[in-house]
Coordinates of N, CA and C in Angstrom, one line a residue:
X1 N 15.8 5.3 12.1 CA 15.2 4.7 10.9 C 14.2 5.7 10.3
X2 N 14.2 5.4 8.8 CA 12.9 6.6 8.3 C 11.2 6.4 8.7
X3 N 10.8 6.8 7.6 CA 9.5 6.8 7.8 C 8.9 5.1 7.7
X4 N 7.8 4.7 8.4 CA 7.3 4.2 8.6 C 6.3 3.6 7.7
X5 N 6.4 2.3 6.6 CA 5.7 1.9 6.1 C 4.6 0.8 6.0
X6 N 4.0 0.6 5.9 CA 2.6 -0.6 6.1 C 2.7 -1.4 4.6
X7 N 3.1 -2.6 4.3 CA 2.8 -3.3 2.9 C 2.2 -4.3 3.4
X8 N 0.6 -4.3 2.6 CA -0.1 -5.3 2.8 C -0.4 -5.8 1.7
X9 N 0.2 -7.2 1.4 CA 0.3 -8.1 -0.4 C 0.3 -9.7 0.3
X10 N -0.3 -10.5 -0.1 CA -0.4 -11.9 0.0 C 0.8 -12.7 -0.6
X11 N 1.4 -11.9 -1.7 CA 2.3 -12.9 -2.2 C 3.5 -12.7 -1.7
X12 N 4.4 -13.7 -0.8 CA 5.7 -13.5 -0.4 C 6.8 -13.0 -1.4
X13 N 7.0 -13.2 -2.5 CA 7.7 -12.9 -3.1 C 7.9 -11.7 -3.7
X14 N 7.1 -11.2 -3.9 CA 6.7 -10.0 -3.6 C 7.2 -9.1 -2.8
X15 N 6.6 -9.1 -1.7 CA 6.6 -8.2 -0.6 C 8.3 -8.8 0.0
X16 N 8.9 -9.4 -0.2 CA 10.1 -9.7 0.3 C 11.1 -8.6 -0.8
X17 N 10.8 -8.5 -1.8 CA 11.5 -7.6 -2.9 C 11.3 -6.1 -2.6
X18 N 10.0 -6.0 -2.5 CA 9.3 -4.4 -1.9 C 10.2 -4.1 -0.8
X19 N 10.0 -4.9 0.5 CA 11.1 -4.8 1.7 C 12.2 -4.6 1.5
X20 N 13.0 -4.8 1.1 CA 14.4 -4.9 0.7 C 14.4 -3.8 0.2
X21 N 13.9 -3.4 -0.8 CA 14.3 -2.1 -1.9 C 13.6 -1.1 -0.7
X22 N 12.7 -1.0 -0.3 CA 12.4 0.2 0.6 C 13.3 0.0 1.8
X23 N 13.5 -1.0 2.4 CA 14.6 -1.0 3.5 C 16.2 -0.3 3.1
X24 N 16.5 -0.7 1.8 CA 17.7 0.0 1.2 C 17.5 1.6 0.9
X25 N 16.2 1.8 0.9 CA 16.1 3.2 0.8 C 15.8 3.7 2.0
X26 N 16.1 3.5 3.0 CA 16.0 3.9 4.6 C 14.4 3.6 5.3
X27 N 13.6 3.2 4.7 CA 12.0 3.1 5.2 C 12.0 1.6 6.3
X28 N 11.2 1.7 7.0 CA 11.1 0.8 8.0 C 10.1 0.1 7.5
X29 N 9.4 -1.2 7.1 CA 8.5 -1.7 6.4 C 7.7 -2.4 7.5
X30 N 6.6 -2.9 8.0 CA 5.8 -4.2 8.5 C 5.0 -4.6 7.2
X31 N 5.2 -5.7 7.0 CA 4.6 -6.7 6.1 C 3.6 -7.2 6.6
X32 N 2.1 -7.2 6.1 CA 1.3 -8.1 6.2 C 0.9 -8.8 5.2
X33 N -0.3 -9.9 5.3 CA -0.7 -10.7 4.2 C -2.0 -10.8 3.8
X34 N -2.8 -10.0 4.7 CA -4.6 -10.1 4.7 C -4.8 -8.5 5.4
X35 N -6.2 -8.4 4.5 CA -6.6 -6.8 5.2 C -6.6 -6.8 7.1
X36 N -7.3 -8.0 7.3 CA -7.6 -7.7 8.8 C -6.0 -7.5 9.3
X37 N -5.3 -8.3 9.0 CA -4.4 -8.1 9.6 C -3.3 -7.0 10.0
X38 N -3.9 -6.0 9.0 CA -3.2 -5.0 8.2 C -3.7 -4.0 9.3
X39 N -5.1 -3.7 9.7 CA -6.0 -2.8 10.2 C -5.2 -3.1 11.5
X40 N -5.5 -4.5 12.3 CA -4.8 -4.2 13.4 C -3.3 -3.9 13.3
X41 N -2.1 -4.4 12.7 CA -1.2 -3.2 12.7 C -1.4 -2.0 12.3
X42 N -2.3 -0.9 11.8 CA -2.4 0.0 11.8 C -3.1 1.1 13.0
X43 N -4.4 -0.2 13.7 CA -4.5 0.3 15.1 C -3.8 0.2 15.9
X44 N -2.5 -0.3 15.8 CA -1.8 -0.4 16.9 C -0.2 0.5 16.8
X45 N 0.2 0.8 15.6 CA 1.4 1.4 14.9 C 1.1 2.6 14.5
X46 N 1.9 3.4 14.3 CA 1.6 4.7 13.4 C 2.5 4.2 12.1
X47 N 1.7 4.3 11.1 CA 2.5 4.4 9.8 C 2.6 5.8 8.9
X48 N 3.4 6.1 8.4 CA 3.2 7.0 7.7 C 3.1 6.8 6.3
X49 N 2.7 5.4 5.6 CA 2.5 5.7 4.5 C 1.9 4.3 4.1
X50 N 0.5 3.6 3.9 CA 0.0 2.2 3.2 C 0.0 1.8 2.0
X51 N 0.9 0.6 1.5 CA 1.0 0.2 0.1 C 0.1 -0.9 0.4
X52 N -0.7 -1.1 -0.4 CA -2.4 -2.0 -0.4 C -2.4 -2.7 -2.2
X53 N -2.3 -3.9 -1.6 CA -2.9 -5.0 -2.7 C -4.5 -4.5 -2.9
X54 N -5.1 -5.0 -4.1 CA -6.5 -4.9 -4.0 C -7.1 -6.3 -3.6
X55 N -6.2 -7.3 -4.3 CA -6.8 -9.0 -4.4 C -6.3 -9.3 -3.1
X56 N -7.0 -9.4 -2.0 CA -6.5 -9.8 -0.6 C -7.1 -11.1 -0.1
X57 N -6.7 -11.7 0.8 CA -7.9 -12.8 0.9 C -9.0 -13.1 1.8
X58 N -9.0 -12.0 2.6 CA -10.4 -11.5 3.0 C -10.7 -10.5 2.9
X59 N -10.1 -9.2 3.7 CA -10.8 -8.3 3.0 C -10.2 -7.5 1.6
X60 N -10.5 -7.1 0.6 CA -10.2 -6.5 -0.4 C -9.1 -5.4 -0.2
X61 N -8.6 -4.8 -1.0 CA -7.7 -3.3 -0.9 C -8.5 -2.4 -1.0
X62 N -9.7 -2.1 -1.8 CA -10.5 -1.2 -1.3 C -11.1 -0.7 -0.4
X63 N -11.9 -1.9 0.2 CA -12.4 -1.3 1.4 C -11.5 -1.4 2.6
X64 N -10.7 -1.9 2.8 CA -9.4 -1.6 3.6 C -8.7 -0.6 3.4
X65 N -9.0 -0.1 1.8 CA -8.4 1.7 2.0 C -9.3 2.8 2.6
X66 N -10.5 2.3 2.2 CA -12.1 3.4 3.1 C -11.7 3.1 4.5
X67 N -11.7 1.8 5.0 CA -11.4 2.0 6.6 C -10.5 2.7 7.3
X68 N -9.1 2.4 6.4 CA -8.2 3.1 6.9 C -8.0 4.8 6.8
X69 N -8.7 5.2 5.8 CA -8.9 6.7 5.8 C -10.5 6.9 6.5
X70 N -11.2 6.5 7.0 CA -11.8 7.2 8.3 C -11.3 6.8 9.5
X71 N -10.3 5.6 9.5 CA -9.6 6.2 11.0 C -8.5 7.1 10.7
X72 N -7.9 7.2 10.1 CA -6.7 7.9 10.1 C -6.7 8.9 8.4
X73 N -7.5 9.9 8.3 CA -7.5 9.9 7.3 C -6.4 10.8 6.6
X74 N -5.2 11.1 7.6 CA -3.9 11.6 6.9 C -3.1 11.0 6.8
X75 N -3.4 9.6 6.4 CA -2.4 8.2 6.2 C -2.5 8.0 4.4
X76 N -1.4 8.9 4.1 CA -1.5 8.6 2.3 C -1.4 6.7 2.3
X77 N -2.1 7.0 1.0 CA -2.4 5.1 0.7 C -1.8 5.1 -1.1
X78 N -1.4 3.9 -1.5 CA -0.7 3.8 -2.7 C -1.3 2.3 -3.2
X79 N -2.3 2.3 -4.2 CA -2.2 0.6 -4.0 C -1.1 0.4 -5.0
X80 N -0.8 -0.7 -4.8 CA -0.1 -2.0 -5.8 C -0.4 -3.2 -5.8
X81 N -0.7 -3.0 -7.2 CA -1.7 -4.0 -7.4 C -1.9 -4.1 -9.1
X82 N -2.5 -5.8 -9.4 CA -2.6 -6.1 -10.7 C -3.7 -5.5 -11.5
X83 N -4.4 -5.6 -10.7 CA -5.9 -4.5 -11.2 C -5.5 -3.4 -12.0
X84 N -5.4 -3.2 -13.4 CA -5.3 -2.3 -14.1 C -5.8 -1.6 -15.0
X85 N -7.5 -2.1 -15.1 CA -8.5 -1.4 -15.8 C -8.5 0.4 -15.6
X86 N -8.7 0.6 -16.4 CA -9.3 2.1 -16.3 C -10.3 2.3 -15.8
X87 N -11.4 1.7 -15.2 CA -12.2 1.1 -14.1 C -12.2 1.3 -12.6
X88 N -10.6 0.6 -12.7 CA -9.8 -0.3 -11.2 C -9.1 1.0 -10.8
X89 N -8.3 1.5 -11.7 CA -7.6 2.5 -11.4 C -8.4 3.9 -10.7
X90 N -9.4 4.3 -11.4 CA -10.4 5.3 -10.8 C -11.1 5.3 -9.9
X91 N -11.8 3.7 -9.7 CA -12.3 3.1 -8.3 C -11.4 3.3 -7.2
X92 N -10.0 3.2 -7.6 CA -9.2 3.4 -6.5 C -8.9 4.6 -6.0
X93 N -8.5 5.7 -7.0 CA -8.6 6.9 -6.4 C -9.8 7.0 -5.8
X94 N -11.0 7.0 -6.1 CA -12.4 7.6 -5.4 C -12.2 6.5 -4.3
X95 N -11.8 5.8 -3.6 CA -11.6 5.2 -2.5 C -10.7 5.6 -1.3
X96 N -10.0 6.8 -2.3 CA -8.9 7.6 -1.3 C -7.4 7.6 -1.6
X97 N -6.9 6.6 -2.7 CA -5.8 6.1 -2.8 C -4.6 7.8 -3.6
X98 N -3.7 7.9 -2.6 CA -2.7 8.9 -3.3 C -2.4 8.6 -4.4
X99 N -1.9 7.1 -4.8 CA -1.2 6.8 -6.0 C -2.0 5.6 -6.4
X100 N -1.6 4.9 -7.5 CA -2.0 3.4 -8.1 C -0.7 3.6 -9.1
X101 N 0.0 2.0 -8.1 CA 0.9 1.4 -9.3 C 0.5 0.2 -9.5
X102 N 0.5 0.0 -11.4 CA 0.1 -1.7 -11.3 C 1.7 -2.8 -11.6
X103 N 0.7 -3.8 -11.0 CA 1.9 -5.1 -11.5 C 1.8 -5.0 -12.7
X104 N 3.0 -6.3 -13.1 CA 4.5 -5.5 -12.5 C 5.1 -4.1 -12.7
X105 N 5.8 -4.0 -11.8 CA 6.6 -2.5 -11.7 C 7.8 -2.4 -11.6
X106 N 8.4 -1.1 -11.7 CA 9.8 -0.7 -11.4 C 10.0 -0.9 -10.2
X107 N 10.9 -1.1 -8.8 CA 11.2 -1.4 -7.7 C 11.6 0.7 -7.6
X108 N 12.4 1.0 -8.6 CA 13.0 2.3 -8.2 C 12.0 3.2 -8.7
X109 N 10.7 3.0 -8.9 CA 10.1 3.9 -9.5 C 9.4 4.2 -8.3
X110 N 8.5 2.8 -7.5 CA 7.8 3.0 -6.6 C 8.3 3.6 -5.4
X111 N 9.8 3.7 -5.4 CA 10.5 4.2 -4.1 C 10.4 5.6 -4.4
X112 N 10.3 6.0 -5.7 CA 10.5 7.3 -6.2 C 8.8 8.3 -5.7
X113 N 7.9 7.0 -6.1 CA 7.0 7.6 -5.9 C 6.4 7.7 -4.7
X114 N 6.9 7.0 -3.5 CA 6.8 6.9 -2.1 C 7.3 8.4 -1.6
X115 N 8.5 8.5 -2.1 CA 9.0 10.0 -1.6 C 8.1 10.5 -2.1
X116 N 7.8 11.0 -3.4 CA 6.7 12.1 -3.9 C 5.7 11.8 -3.1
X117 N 4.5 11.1 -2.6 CA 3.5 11.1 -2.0 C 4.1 11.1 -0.4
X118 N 5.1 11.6 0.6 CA 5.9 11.4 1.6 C 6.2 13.1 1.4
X119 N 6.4 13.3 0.3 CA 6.9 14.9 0.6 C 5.4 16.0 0.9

């Protein structure tokens, strides 16, 4: 199996489409649905790449992207997410984030851009 992905989104419907398209593209996915829950699969898995909601239902996508880049801070991060202020978008880079795609999106774009931040 390929590389090793982390998607952490609340909405099932969602993250069931994400899976699929990144599973068709060889990637191994673990789905979560809340930050905490995300952190401990990340303490406990090696991922090599986190796709991060911002709207979570307890902890946020930001500061779940700061925590996860001081534990691991060669774990590229990508949010996805509806947050699409020119604001939201820069808060997230200065949080650590490799990429920001907002909702909705291309399914073949974000695979596209998984490899780019993967290469």
């Amino acid at each position: 199996m390929g590389e090793r992905i982390l998607l952490v989104d609340d909405d099932p419907l969602l993250t069931e489409a994400v899976r699929f398209s990144l599973g068709r593209a060889g990637y191994a996915v673990c789905d979560v649905g809340s930050g905490q829950a995300a952190l401990g699969e990340a303490r406990k898995t090696r991922f090599d790449l986190a796709l991060l909601d911002i709207g979570l239902p307890d902890l946020d996508g930001l500061q779940l992207c700061r925590t996860l880049r001081a534990e691991q801070p060669d774990l590229p991060v990508i949010f996805l997410t509806a947050h699409d202020r020119e604001m939201d978008v820069l808060l997230g880079f200065e949080r650590g984030a490799d990429d920001y795609v907002v909702k909705p999106f291309n399914l073949s774009e974000l695979v596209a851009r998984i490899g780019a931040v993967l290469r």
